[in-house]
Amino acid sequence: MLLALHGVSKRFGALRALDGVGVEIGGRAVGLLGPNGAGKTTLMRVCLGLLTPDEGELRVLGIDARRDPGAVRMRLGYAAEGPHRIPGLSGLESVAYAGELCGLPRRTAILRAHEMLDLVGLDQARQRPVEEYSTGMHQRVKIAMALVHDPELLMLDEPTSGLDPGSRDELLQLIVRLRDGEGPAVLLSTHLLHDVERTCDGCIIMDRGQVRYAGPLEELQRQLGDDSYELRGSGELRALAEALAGAGHQVAWGDRPDSLVVRLRPGAGPAAIWEAAEATGSSLWQVMPRRQRLEDAFMAAVAQGGAR
Amino acid sequence: MKDQVYGVGYRRLPEGRSARWAPWPIARTALTLAWRKRSTKLGVGLCGLSVFGHGMALAAQVLAERFIDTGMGGASRAAETVVHGVIGDVHTTLANFIGVQMIATAFLLAMVAAGLIAEDRRTGAMELYFSRPLTRRDYLLGKLLAAGLVPAATLVLPFVGLWLFAAGMAPPGAVGPMLGLLLPGLLGATIAAVLLTATILGCSALGERGRTVGVIYVVGLLVLTSLGGELPASGHRWAGYLSPPRNVQTIVDAALDAGSSGLLLQVLSSRPEANPSVLLATLCVLGLSALGLGLLLWRVRKEVAG
C-alpha cells in the first residue's frame, strides 16, 4: 500500500486545504488529479511531513508519517513544483548533494548522481550551474535529485508544467520506464489528464480538499458507464431520438448533424437502438460503443462532488 | 546539442546503508559555494592581511626588544626589562588583533554566511532540504558549522598561531608569564567567534537576500562599534556596551585579571579601552548571541512547520 489516509484534515486559516481525506491506494503509478487549489500539493506535503495535519491518520509505505517523518522521507523521493534549487551548484553537484543529505557517502553520491543524470537524459549540461538551466533541464535535475537515494515512492508535483511538447513527452517516457522497470512507484500530481492517462494505472481525483475517487483508472471509466453509443445514420433521426428518449434512454445530439449520442438505461442492450430505428424508419450505418475518456470521468467525478 | 533520454535502466542501491552525519555536507557545500565568489576571496585576503600585519608587528616588537637587550650587554636587570617589554608588547598586539580581526571577520562572514538562511528561503531550497530525511537540528547544525568555521579559522586559530609565533621568538624568561595571556585571549577570540556566528545567522534568518543582509550586518556592526568607541569619551559611559568588540575586550580583561599572577599584571603597562562592568558586558554579549540564535530557531521552526 503506497498511501493510507483516514480523515486527514489540514486548515490554513479559514481555508480547508484537506477536508477529511480518506484514501487507500497502491500500484506502480498513481495520478493525483484535481483542478488548481484541489489540495494535491498539500496532500503531498502532509505525506512528507512538511506539514502537520490537524487531524487524521496517515501512513505512507506502511509508516506512520506523523510519528516518523524522517523514516518516510528516507523512502520517498520528492520533486516539488517550482524553481527549487541551490544557486551556484551544477546539476551534478545538486544531485550528489541531495544524495549526501540522504546519507550516501560522498563518493557513492557522485557516482549515483552521474547514473541518475544519465537516466533522466541530462548529458552535456550537468556541469553547468543550475540557474542557467531551461525549465525542462531543471525538471530533470529535480527528478534525478528525488531518485538519487533510491526511494520506494517517487512523488512528482506538476513535473510537466511549463515544458514544451518534446520535453514533456520525454519526461512522460521516463515515468513510464520507471513504472515498468525496477524504479520506484510513482505518485504524479498534475491537472493534465493526458499525463495520467499515459503513465498511470491508478488515480486519486481531488476537488476542494476532498477525494472524489481513488482506484484504478479502468474502474473509474467503467463506473461511469461503457453503455454509451454514438449513432450515425440518415432518415428520421429526430424521430429516433424521441423514441429512444421516450423509452427512458439519455439522448443527445452528437458533434455532427447526422449523429446521436445515446446512453442506454441500465439493463438495456444495443438491440434497443436497432428496434427503435426500425420502428421509426431510420437507417443507421454506424452504432459505435463510445469509450469514456478520462476527461469525462474526471469531470463527472468532480461534478458528483460538487452536487453533494 | 539536444540532450537525449538514454536507455539507461534504473539500478537499485544495495540495502543496509548506514546513516551519515548530515550537517557536514551542508556546511561543506555552503563553504564551497562561498569560496566560488570573488568577494569571499577578497574577505579572506583582508583577514589574512590582518593576521600577517599583526604577525609582523609582533616579530618587530619582540626582535627589537631582544636587539636592545643584546646591545645592553645582557645584564640581569636589563633581561628583566626585556621580558617585561616583550610581554607588554605582545599583550597590546594580541588585544588589538582580536578587536581588528572581529571587524575583518564580520566582513568575511557577510560574504560567506549572510545568505545561508536568507537565500535558502528565497530560492525555495528549504523545501528541498526538508523533503530529505533531515531534521531541523541537522539543518541548524550544518548552518552553524558553516558560519562558525569562518571565525574559527580567521580569529581563534590565528590568535593561537600569533601567540605561538610570539612565544617562539620571545626570550626564555618571557614564555612562562606569556602563558597567562593565552587563555584569556583564547576565551575572547572564542566569544567573539560565537557572537559573530550567532548574529550573522540571526540576521540571515530575518532577510531574504544574502547581499542585503550582509551589507546591513557590516554597517550595523561598524555603527555600534563606532558609537561604543566614541560616546564614552564624551561622558556617555553606557554607550560602551553597544560595541561588541569593547564588550569582548572587557571580558578578556576580567579573565586576565582573575587568572594572572601579580608579575604579569605589573608588566601590562597599557590596557585597551573597556567597559566598567564585566557583568553588563557579559550580558550584552550573551543577549546578542541569544537573540541571533533565537531568530534562527524561530525562522526554521516557522518555515518547516509551514
Coordinates of C-alpha atoms in Angstrom, one line a residue:
Chain A
M1 CA 0.0 0.0 0.0
L2 CA 1.5 3.3 -1.0
L3 CA -0.8 5.7 0.9
A4 CA -3.4 5.0 3.6
L5 CA -5.1 8.2 4.9
H6 CA -8.1 8.3 7.2
G7 CA -9.9 11.5 7.9
V8 CA -6.9 13.7 7.3
S9 CA -7.7 17.4 7.5
K10 CA -5.5 20.5 7.2
R11 CA -6.6 24.1 7.5
F12 CA -4.9 27.3 6.6
G13 CA -6.9 29.9 8.5
A14 CA -10.4 29.7 7.1
L15 CA -9.4 27.6 4.1
R16 CA -9.8 23.8 4.4
A17 CA -7.0 22.6 2.2
L18 CA -7.7 19.0 3.1
D19 CA -11.1 18.1 4.4
G20 CA -11.3 14.6 6.0
V21 CA -9.3 12.9 3.2
G22 CA -9.6 9.2 3.3
V23 CA -7.9 7.1 0.7
E24 CA -6.0 3.8 0.4
I25 CA -4.1 3.2 -2.8
G26 CA -1.4 1.0 -4.1
G27 CA 0.1 0.3 -7.6
R28 CA 3.1 1.3 -9.6
A29 CA 2.0 4.6 -10.8
V30 CA -0.8 6.7 -9.4
G31 CA -2.1 10.0 -10.7
L32 CA -3.1 12.7 -8.3
L33 CA -5.6 14.7 -10.3
G34 CA -7.5 17.8 -9.5
P35 CA -8.1 21.3 -10.5
N36 CA -5.8 24.1 -9.1
G37 CA -6.4 24.5 -5.4
A38 CA -7.8 21.0 -5.0
G39 CA -5.3 20.2 -2.3
K40 CA -2.9 18.0 -4.2
T41 CA 0.3 19.7 -3.1
T42 CA -0.9 20.0 0.5
L43 CA -1.6 16.2 0.4
M44 CA 2.0 15.6 -0.8
R45 CA 3.5 17.9 1.8
V46 CA 1.5 16.2 4.5
C47 CA 2.7 12.9 3.4
L48 CA 6.3 14.2 3.5
G49 CA 5.9 15.6 7.0
L50 CA 6.5 19.1 5.8
L51 CA 3.0 20.0 7.1
T52 CA 1.4 18.5 10.1
P53 CA -2.2 17.6 9.6
D54 CA -4.8 19.0 12.1
E55 CA -6.4 15.6 12.4
G56 CA -6.5 12.1 10.9
E57 CA -4.2 9.1 10.4
L58 CA -1.7 8.9 7.7
R59 CA 0.5 6.0 6.7
V60 CA 3.0 6.2 3.8
L61 CA 4.5 3.0 2.7
G62 CA 3.2 1.5 5.9
I63 CA 5.0 4.1 8.1
D64 CA 3.1 6.5 10.3
A65 CA 4.1 9.8 8.7
R66 CA 3.1 11.8 11.8
R67 CA 5.3 9.9 14.1
D68 CA 8.3 9.2 12.0
P69 CA 8.5 11.7 9.1
G70 CA 12.3 11.0 8.8
A71 CA 11.8 7.4 8.0
V72 CA 9.1 8.3 5.5
R73 CA 11.4 10.8 3.8
M74 CA 14.2 8.3 3.6
R75 CA 11.9 6.1 1.5
L76 CA 10.4 8.9 -0.5
G77 CA 11.7 11.0 -3.3
Y78 CA 10.0 14.3 -3.9
A79 CA 10.3 16.7 -6.8
A80 CA 8.5 19.9 -5.8
E81 CA 6.8 22.2 -8.2
G82 CA 8.6 25.5 -8.9
P83 CA 12.2 26.5 -9.2
H84 CA 13.6 25.0 -6.0
R85 CA 17.4 25.0 -6.4
I86 CA 20.6 25.9 -4.7
P87 CA 22.2 28.6 -6.9
G88 CA 25.8 28.1 -7.7
L89 CA 25.7 24.3 -7.7
S90 CA 25.9 22.4 -11.0
G91 CA 23.3 19.8 -11.9
L92 CA 25.8 17.1 -10.9
E93 CA 26.6 18.7 -7.6
S94 CA 22.9 19.3 -6.8
V95 CA 22.1 15.6 -7.3
A96 CA 25.2 14.4 -5.4
Y97 CA 24.4 16.8 -2.6
A98 CA 20.8 15.5 -2.4
G99 CA 22.3 12.0 -2.1
E100 CA 24.6 13.1 0.7
L101 CA 21.7 14.7 2.6
C102 CA 20.0 11.3 2.4
G103 CA 23.0 9.6 3.9
L104 CA 25.0 8.4 0.9
P105 CA 28.8 8.6 1.3
R106 CA 30.3 11.4 -0.9
R107 CA 31.9 9.1 -3.5
T108 CA 28.8 6.9 -3.8
A109 CA 26.6 10.0 -4.1
I110 CA 28.7 11.3 -7.0
L111 CA 28.6 8.0 -8.9
R112 CA 24.9 7.7 -8.3
A113 CA 24.4 11.3 -9.4
H114 CA 26.0 10.5 -12.8
E115 CA 23.8 7.4 -13.1
M116 CA 20.6 9.4 -12.4
L117 CA 21.6 12.2 -14.7
D118 CA 22.1 9.6 -17.4
L119 CA 18.7 8.1 -16.6
V120 CA 16.9 11.5 -16.9
G121 CA 18.9 12.4 -20.0
L122 CA 20.9 15.4 -18.8
D123 CA 24.1 14.8 -20.5
Q124 CA 26.2 17.8 -21.6
A125 CA 24.8 20.3 -19.2
R126 CA 25.4 18.5 -15.9
Q127 CA 28.5 20.6 -15.1
R128 CA 26.8 23.9 -15.7
P129 CA 25.2 25.9 -12.8
V130 CA 21.5 25.1 -12.3
E131 CA 20.5 28.7 -12.6
E132 CA 21.4 28.5 -16.3
Y133 CA 19.1 25.6 -17.0
S134 CA 15.9 25.7 -19.0
T135 CA 12.7 24.6 -17.4
G136 CA 13.0 21.1 -18.9
M137 CA 16.5 20.6 -17.7
H138 CA 15.5 21.8 -14.3
Q139 CA 12.7 19.3 -14.1
R140 CA 15.1 16.5 -15.0
V141 CA 17.6 17.6 -12.3
K142 CA 14.8 17.7 -9.7
I143 CA 13.7 14.2 -10.7
A144 CA 17.3 13.0 -10.5
M145 CA 17.6 14.6 -7.1
A146 CA 14.5 12.8 -6.0
L147 CA 15.7 9.5 -7.3
V148 CA 19.4 9.6 -6.1
H149 CA 18.8 7.8 -2.8
D150 CA 16.8 5.0 -4.4
P151 CA 13.4 5.8 -2.9
E152 CA 10.4 3.4 -2.9
L153 CA 8.0 6.1 -3.9
L154 CA 8.7 9.0 -6.2
M155 CA 6.4 12.0 -5.7
L156 CA 6.3 14.4 -8.6
D157 CA 4.4 17.6 -8.3
E158 CA 3.4 19.0 -11.6
P159 CA 6.6 17.8 -13.4
T160 CA 5.4 18.7 -16.9
S161 CA 4.2 22.2 -16.2
G162 CA 5.9 24.7 -18.4
L163 CA 7.5 22.1 -20.7
D164 CA 7.5 22.2 -24.4
P165 CA 5.8 19.1 -26.1
G166 CA 9.0 17.4 -26.8
S167 CA 10.4 17.7 -23.3
R168 CA 7.0 16.7 -21.9
D169 CA 6.9 13.6 -24.0
E170 CA 10.4 12.6 -22.9
L171 CA 9.5 13.1 -19.2
L172 CA 6.4 11.0 -19.5
Q173 CA 8.5 8.3 -21.3
L174 CA 10.8 8.4 -18.3
I175 CA 7.9 7.9 -15.8
V176 CA 6.7 5.0 -17.9
R177 CA 10.1 3.5 -17.9
L178 CA 10.4 3.8 -14.1
R179 CA 6.9 2.3 -13.7
D180 CA 7.7 -0.6 -16.0
G181 CA 11.2 -1.2 -14.8
E182 CA 12.8 -1.6 -11.3
G183 CA 12.3 2.0 -10.4
P184 CA 10.2 3.3 -7.5
A185 CA 6.4 3.6 -7.6
V186 CA 5.3 7.0 -8.8
L187 CA 2.7 9.4 -7.5
L188 CA 2.2 12.0 -10.2
S189 CA 0.4 15.2 -9.2
T190 CA -1.0 17.0 -12.1
H191 CA -4.0 18.7 -13.6
L192 CA -3.2 17.4 -17.0
L193 CA -5.4 14.4 -17.6
H194 CA -3.4 13.2 -20.6
D195 CA -0.3 12.8 -18.4
V196 CA -2.1 10.5 -16.0
E197 CA -3.8 8.6 -18.8
R198 CA -0.5 7.9 -20.4
T199 CA 1.6 7.0 -17.4
C200 CA -0.6 5.8 -14.5
D201 CA -2.6 2.7 -13.7
G202 CA -4.5 4.3 -10.8
C203 CA -5.6 7.7 -9.8
I204 CA -6.9 9.8 -7.0
I205 CA -9.2 12.6 -8.0
M206 CA -9.4 15.5 -5.6
D207 CA -11.5 18.6 -5.5
R208 CA -11.8 21.3 -2.9
G209 CA -9.8 19.3 -0.3
Q210 CA -11.8 16.1 -0.7
V211 CA -11.1 12.8 -2.5
R212 CA -13.7 12.2 -5.2
Y213 CA -12.3 9.0 -6.5
A214 CA -9.4 6.7 -5.7
G215 CA -8.7 3.5 -7.5
P216 CA -7.7 2.0 -10.9
L217 CA -8.2 4.2 -14.0
E218 CA -10.1 1.4 -15.7
E219 CA -12.5 1.1 -12.8
L220 CA -13.2 4.8 -12.9
Q221 CA -14.1 4.6 -16.6
R222 CA -16.2 1.5 -16.1
Q223 CA -18.1 3.1 -13.2
L224 CA -19.1 5.9 -15.3
G225 CA -20.5 3.5 -17.8
D226 CA -19.5 2.0 -21.0
D227 CA -23.1 1.8 -22.2
S228 CA -22.9 4.9 -24.4
Y229 CA -23.1 4.6 -28.1
E230 CA -22.5 7.0 -30.9
L231 CA -25.0 6.6 -33.7
R232 CA -24.7 7.9 -37.3
G233 CA -27.3 7.5 -39.9
S234 CA -29.9 9.1 -42.1
G235 CA -33.6 9.5 -42.3
E236 CA -35.8 10.1 -39.3
L237 CA -33.1 10.7 -36.7
R238 CA -35.2 13.2 -34.8
A239 CA -37.9 10.6 -34.5
L240 CA -35.4 8.1 -33.5
A241 CA -34.1 10.4 -30.8
E242 CA -37.6 11.0 -29.5
A243 CA -38.4 7.2 -29.5
L244 CA -35.2 6.4 -27.5
A245 CA -35.8 9.2 -25.0
G246 CA -39.4 8.0 -24.6
A247 CA -38.0 4.5 -23.8
G248 CA -36.0 6.0 -20.9
H249 CA -32.6 6.3 -22.5
Q250 CA -30.5 9.5 -22.4
V251 CA -30.1 11.0 -25.9
A252 CA -28.0 13.9 -27.1
W253 CA -27.1 15.2 -30.5
G254 CA -23.5 14.5 -31.4
D255 CA -20.8 16.6 -32.9
R256 CA -22.2 16.2 -36.5
P257 CA -25.7 16.8 -37.7
D258 CA -26.1 13.1 -38.6
S259 CA -25.0 11.7 -35.2
L260 CA -26.6 11.0 -31.9
V261 CA -25.1 10.0 -28.5
V262 CA -27.2 7.5 -26.6
R263 CA -26.6 6.3 -23.1
L264 CA -28.8 3.3 -22.6
R265 CA -30.8 2.8 -19.4
P266 CA -29.4 0.1 -17.1
G267 CA -30.2 -3.4 -18.3
A268 CA -30.8 -2.4 -21.9
G269 CA -28.6 -3.6 -24.7
P270 CA -27.8 -2.2 -28.2
A271 CA -30.7 -4.2 -29.5
A272 CA -33.0 -1.4 -28.2
I273 CA -31.3 1.0 -30.6
W274 CA -31.9 -1.2 -33.6
E275 CA -35.5 -1.8 -32.6
A276 CA -36.2 1.9 -32.2
A277 CA -34.5 2.6 -35.6
E278 CA -36.7 0.0 -37.3
A279 CA -39.8 1.4 -35.7
T280 CA -39.0 5.0 -36.8
G281 CA -37.7 4.1 -40.2
S282 CA -34.2 5.4 -39.6
S283 CA -31.3 3.9 -41.3
L284 CA -28.2 3.6 -39.2
W285 CA -24.9 3.0 -40.7
Q286 CA -22.8 3.3 -37.5
V287 CA -23.5 2.1 -33.9
M288 CA -20.3 2.5 -32.1
P289 CA -19.7 2.0 -28.3
R290 CA -18.4 5.3 -27.1
R291 CA -15.4 4.7 -24.8
Q292 CA -15.4 7.0 -21.8
R293 CA -12.4 9.3 -21.8
L294 CA -10.6 10.2 -18.6
E295 CA -11.7 13.8 -19.1
D296 CA -15.3 12.7 -18.9
A297 CA -14.7 10.6 -15.9
F298 CA -12.8 13.4 -14.2
M299 CA -15.5 16.0 -14.9
A300 CA -18.2 13.6 -13.7
A301 CA -16.3 12.8 -10.5
V302 CA -15.7 16.5 -9.8
A303 CA -19.3 17.3 -10.7
Q304 CA -20.5 14.5 -8.4
G305 CA -18.6 16.0 -5.5
G306 CA -19.9 19.5 -6.3
A307 CA -23.5 18.3 -6.3
R308 CA -23.0 16.5 -3.0
Chain B
M1 CA 23.2 19.8 -28.9
K2 CA 19.9 18.5 -27.7
D3 CA 20.0 16.1 -24.8
Q4 CA 18.5 12.7 -25.4
V5 CA 16.8 10.4 -22.9
Y6 CA 19.1 7.4 -22.9
G7 CA 18.1 3.8 -22.5
V8 CA 19.9 3.6 -19.1
G9 CA 18.0 1.4 -16.7
Y10 CA 17.2 2.2 -13.1
R11 CA 19.6 0.5 -10.7
R12 CA 18.6 -0.2 -7.1
L13 CA 21.1 0.6 -4.4
P14 CA 22.2 -2.1 -2.1
E15 CA 20.2 -2.4 1.2
G16 CA 21.6 -1.6 4.6
R17 CA 23.1 1.8 4.2
S18 CA 24.5 3.3 7.4
A19 CA 23.2 6.7 8.4
R20 CA 25.7 9.6 8.0
W21 CA 26.1 12.9 9.8
A22 CA 24.1 15.3 7.6
P23 CA 25.4 18.7 8.9
W24 CA 28.8 18.2 7.4
P25 CA 27.7 18.1 3.8
I26 CA 25.5 21.1 4.5
A27 CA 28.5 23.1 5.9
R28 CA 31.0 21.9 3.3
T29 CA 28.7 22.8 0.4
A30 CA 27.9 26.2 1.9
L31 CA 31.6 27.0 2.2
T32 CA 32.4 25.6 -1.2
L33 CA 29.8 27.8 -2.8
A34 CA 31.0 30.8 -0.8
W35 CA 34.6 30.2 -1.9
R36 CA 33.5 30.5 -5.6
K37 CA 32.6 34.1 -5.1
R38 CA 35.3 36.7 -5.7
S39 CA 34.1 38.8 -2.8
T40 CA 34.8 35.9 -0.4
K41 CA 38.4 35.6 -1.7
L42 CA 38.7 39.4 -1.0
G43 CA 37.4 38.9 2.5
V44 CA 39.8 36.1 3.1
G45 CA 42.6 38.3 1.8
L46 CA 41.6 41.0 4.2
C47 CA 41.6 38.7 7.2
G48 CA 44.9 37.2 6.0
L49 CA 46.4 40.7 5.7
S50 CA 45.3 41.5 9.2
V51 CA 46.9 38.3 10.6
F52 CA 50.1 39.0 8.6
G53 CA 50.2 42.6 9.8
H54 CA 49.9 41.6 13.4
G55 CA 52.4 38.9 13.0
M56 CA 54.9 41.3 11.5
A57 CA 54.2 43.8 14.3
L58 CA 54.8 41.0 16.9
A59 CA 58.0 40.0 15.2
A60 CA 59.3 43.6 15.0
Q61 CA 58.4 44.3 18.7
V62 CA 59.9 41.1 20.1
L63 CA 63.1 41.3 18.0
A64 CA 63.5 44.9 18.7
E65 CA 63.4 44.3 22.5
R66 CA 65.9 41.4 22.1
F67 CA 68.2 43.6 20.0
I68 CA 68.1 46.3 22.7
D69 CA 68.9 43.5 25.2
T70 CA 71.9 42.4 23.3
G71 CA 73.1 45.9 22.8
M72 CA 73.0 46.5 26.6
G73 CA 75.3 43.6 27.3
G74 CA 72.8 41.1 28.8
A75 CA 72.9 42.2 32.4
S76 CA 70.3 40.6 34.7
R77 CA 68.4 43.9 35.3
A78 CA 68.2 44.5 31.6
A79 CA 67.0 41.0 30.9
E80 CA 64.1 41.6 33.3
T81 CA 63.2 44.8 31.5
V82 CA 63.3 43.0 28.1
V83 CA 60.9 40.3 29.4
H84 CA 58.6 43.0 30.7
G85 CA 58.8 44.9 27.4
V86 CA 58.1 41.8 25.3
I87 CA 55.1 40.7 27.4
G88 CA 53.7 44.2 27.3
D89 CA 54.1 44.5 23.5
V90 CA 52.7 41.0 22.9
H91 CA 49.7 41.8 25.1
T92 CA 48.9 45.0 23.3
T93 CA 49.3 43.5 19.8
L94 CA 47.1 40.4 20.6
A95 CA 44.4 42.5 22.2
N96 CA 44.4 44.8 19.2
F97 CA 44.3 41.7 17.0
I98 CA 41.1 40.5 18.5
G99 CA 39.3 43.8 18.0
V100 CA 40.6 44.4 14.5
Q101 CA 40.0 40.8 13.4
M102 CA 36.5 40.9 14.7
I103 CA 35.7 43.6 12.2
A104 CA 37.6 41.9 9.4
T105 CA 35.8 38.6 10.1
A106 CA 32.5 40.3 10.1
F107 CA 33.2 41.5 6.5
L108 CA 34.1 37.9 5.6
L109 CA 31.0 36.5 7.3
A110 CA 28.8 39.0 5.4
M111 CA 30.1 37.4 2.2
V112 CA 30.1 33.8 3.4
A113 CA 27.2 33.4 5.8
A114 CA 24.7 36.2 5.2
G115 CA 22.8 34.2 2.6
L116 CA 22.9 30.9 4.5
I117 CA 19.2 31.1 5.6
A118 CA 18.0 34.0 3.5
E119 CA 19.0 32.5 0.2
D120 CA 17.5 29.1 1.1
R121 CA 14.2 30.9 1.7
R122 CA 14.4 32.9 -1.5
T123 CA 15.3 30.1 -3.8
G124 CA 13.0 27.5 -2.2
A125 CA 15.9 25.4 -1.2
M126 CA 14.5 25.0 2.3
E127 CA 11.8 22.7 0.9
L128 CA 14.5 20.9 -0.9
Y129 CA 16.3 20.2 2.3
F130 CA 13.3 19.2 4.4
S131 CA 11.9 16.8 1.8
R132 CA 15.0 14.7 2.6
P133 CA 15.4 12.8 5.9
L134 CA 16.9 15.9 7.6
T135 CA 15.8 17.1 11.0
R136 CA 15.7 20.8 11.9
R137 CA 18.6 20.1 14.2
D138 CA 20.7 18.7 11.3
Y139 CA 19.9 21.8 9.2
L140 CA 20.7 24.2 12.0
L141 CA 23.9 22.4 12.9
G142 CA 25.0 22.4 9.3
K143 CA 24.4 26.2 9.0
L144 CA 26.1 26.9 12.4
L145 CA 29.0 24.8 11.4
A146 CA 29.4 26.6 8.1
A147 CA 29.2 30.0 9.7
G148 CA 31.2 29.0 12.8
L149 CA 34.2 27.7 10.9
V150 CA 34.8 31.1 9.4
P151 CA 35.6 32.9 12.7
A152 CA 37.3 29.8 14.0
A153 CA 39.7 29.9 11.0
T154 CA 40.2 33.7 10.9
L155 CA 40.1 34.6 14.6
V156 CA 40.6 31.7 17.0
L157 CA 43.3 29.7 15.1
P158 CA 45.3 32.8 14.1
F159 CA 45.2 34.1 17.6
V160 CA 46.8 30.8 18.8
G161 CA 49.2 31.0 15.9
L162 CA 50.2 34.5 16.7
W163 CA 50.7 33.6 20.4
L164 CA 52.9 30.6 19.4
F165 CA 54.8 32.8 17.0
A166 CA 55.4 35.4 19.7
A167 CA 56.3 32.7 22.3
G168 CA 58.8 31.1 19.8
M169 CA 60.7 34.4 19.4
A170 CA 60.5 35.7 22.9
P171 CA 63.4 35.3 25.3
P172 CA 63.2 32.2 27.6
G173 CA 62.1 34.1 30.6
A174 CA 59.1 35.6 28.9
V175 CA 57.4 32.4 27.8
G176 CA 56.1 31.4 31.3
P177 CA 54.3 34.8 32.0
M178 CA 53.1 34.9 28.4
L179 CA 51.1 31.7 29.1
G180 CA 48.9 34.0 31.2
L181 CA 47.9 35.8 28.0
L182 CA 46.9 32.7 26.1
L183 CA 43.8 31.5 27.9
P184 CA 42.1 34.9 28.4
G185 CA 42.9 35.7 24.7
L186 CA 41.6 32.4 23.6
L187 CA 38.4 32.9 25.6
G188 CA 37.9 36.3 24.0
A189 CA 38.5 35.0 20.5
T190 CA 36.1 32.2 21.1
I191 CA 33.4 34.5 22.5
A192 CA 33.9 36.8 19.5
A193 CA 33.6 33.9 17.1
V194 CA 30.3 32.7 18.8
L195 CA 28.9 36.2 18.8
L196 CA 29.7 36.8 15.2
T197 CA 28.3 33.4 14.1
A198 CA 25.1 33.8 16.1
T199 CA 24.4 37.3 14.9
I200 CA 25.1 36.8 11.2
L201 CA 22.8 33.7 11.2
G202 CA 20.1 35.7 13.1
C203 CA 20.3 38.5 10.5
S204 CA 20.2 35.9 7.7
A205 CA 17.1 34.4 9.2
L206 CA 15.3 37.8 9.0
G207 CA 16.3 38.7 5.5
E208 CA 15.5 37.3 2.1
R209 CA 18.6 38.4 0.1
G210 CA 22.1 37.5 1.2
R211 CA 23.7 40.6 -0.2
T212 CA 21.3 42.9 1.6
V213 CA 21.7 41.1 4.9
G214 CA 25.5 41.2 4.6
V215 CA 25.5 45.0 4.0
I216 CA 23.1 45.7 6.9
Y217 CA 25.2 43.4 9.2
V218 CA 28.5 45.0 8.5
V219 CA 27.1 48.6 8.6
G220 CA 25.3 47.8 11.8
L221 CA 28.4 46.3 13.4
L222 CA 30.5 49.3 12.4
V223 CA 28.0 51.8 13.6
L224 CA 27.7 50.0 17.0
T225 CA 31.5 49.7 17.3
S226 CA 31.9 53.3 16.4
L227 CA 29.3 54.6 18.9
G228 CA 30.7 52.3 21.6
G229 CA 34.1 53.8 21.0
E230 CA 33.3 57.5 20.7
L231 CA 30.4 58.2 23.1
P232 CA 32.0 57.0 26.3
A233 CA 34.8 59.6 25.8
S234 CA 32.2 62.3 25.8
G235 CA 30.7 61.1 29.1
H236 CA 28.1 58.6 27.9
R237 CA 29.7 55.6 29.6
W238 CA 26.6 53.4 28.9
A239 CA 27.3 53.6 25.2
G240 CA 30.4 51.4 25.5
Y241 CA 28.1 48.4 25.9
L242 CA 26.8 49.0 22.4
S243 CA 30.2 47.9 20.9
P244 CA 30.6 44.2 20.6
P245 CA 34.5 44.3 20.4
R246 CA 34.6 46.5 23.5
N247 CA 32.4 44.1 25.4
V248 CA 34.6 41.2 24.4
Q249 CA 37.6 43.2 25.5
T250 CA 36.0 43.8 28.8
I251 CA 35.5 40.1 29.4
V252 CA 39.1 39.3 28.3
D253 CA 40.5 41.9 30.7
A254 CA 38.4 40.5 33.5
A255 CA 39.7 37.0 32.7
L256 CA 43.2 38.3 32.6
D257 CA 42.9 40.0 36.0
A258 CA 41.3 36.9 37.5
G259 CA 43.7 34.3 36.2
S260 CA 47.1 36.0 36.1
S261 CA 49.9 36.4 38.6
G262 CA 50.9 39.7 40.1
L263 CA 54.0 39.8 37.9
L264 CA 52.1 39.7 34.7
L265 CA 49.6 42.4 35.8
Q266 CA 52.5 44.6 36.8
V267 CA 54.1 44.5 33.3
L268 CA 50.9 45.1 31.4
S269 CA 51.5 48.8 31.1
S270 CA 48.6 49.7 28.8
R271 CA 45.2 48.2 28.5
P272 CA 42.7 48.6 25.6
E273 CA 39.6 50.6 26.4
A274 CA 37.0 48.5 28.2
N275 CA 33.6 48.9 29.9
P276 CA 33.3 49.4 33.6
S277 CA 31.0 46.4 34.4
V278 CA 32.1 42.9 33.3
L279 CA 28.6 41.6 34.2
L280 CA 26.9 44.1 31.9
A281 CA 29.3 43.4 29.1
T282 CA 28.8 39.7 29.5
L283 CA 25.0 40.1 29.5
C284 CA 25.3 42.2 26.3
V285 CA 27.3 39.6 24.6
L286 CA 25.1 36.8 25.8
G287 CA 21.9 38.7 24.9
L288 CA 23.1 39.5 21.4
S289 CA 24.2 35.9 20.8
A290 CA 20.9 34.6 22.2
L291 CA 18.9 37.0 20.0
G292 CA 20.7 35.7 16.9
L293 CA 20.2 32.1 17.7
G294 CA 16.6 32.7 18.8
L295 CA 15.8 34.3 15.4
L296 CA 17.5 31.4 13.7
L297 CA 15.4 28.9 15.6
W298 CA 12.2 30.9 15.1
R299 CA 12.7 31.1 11.4
V300 CA 13.5 27.4 10.9
R301 CA 10.5 26.4 13.0
K302 CA 8.3 28.7 11.1
E303 CA 9.4 27.6 7.7
V304 CA 9.3 23.9 8.3
A305 CA 6.1 23.8 10.3
G306 CA 4.6 25.6 7.2

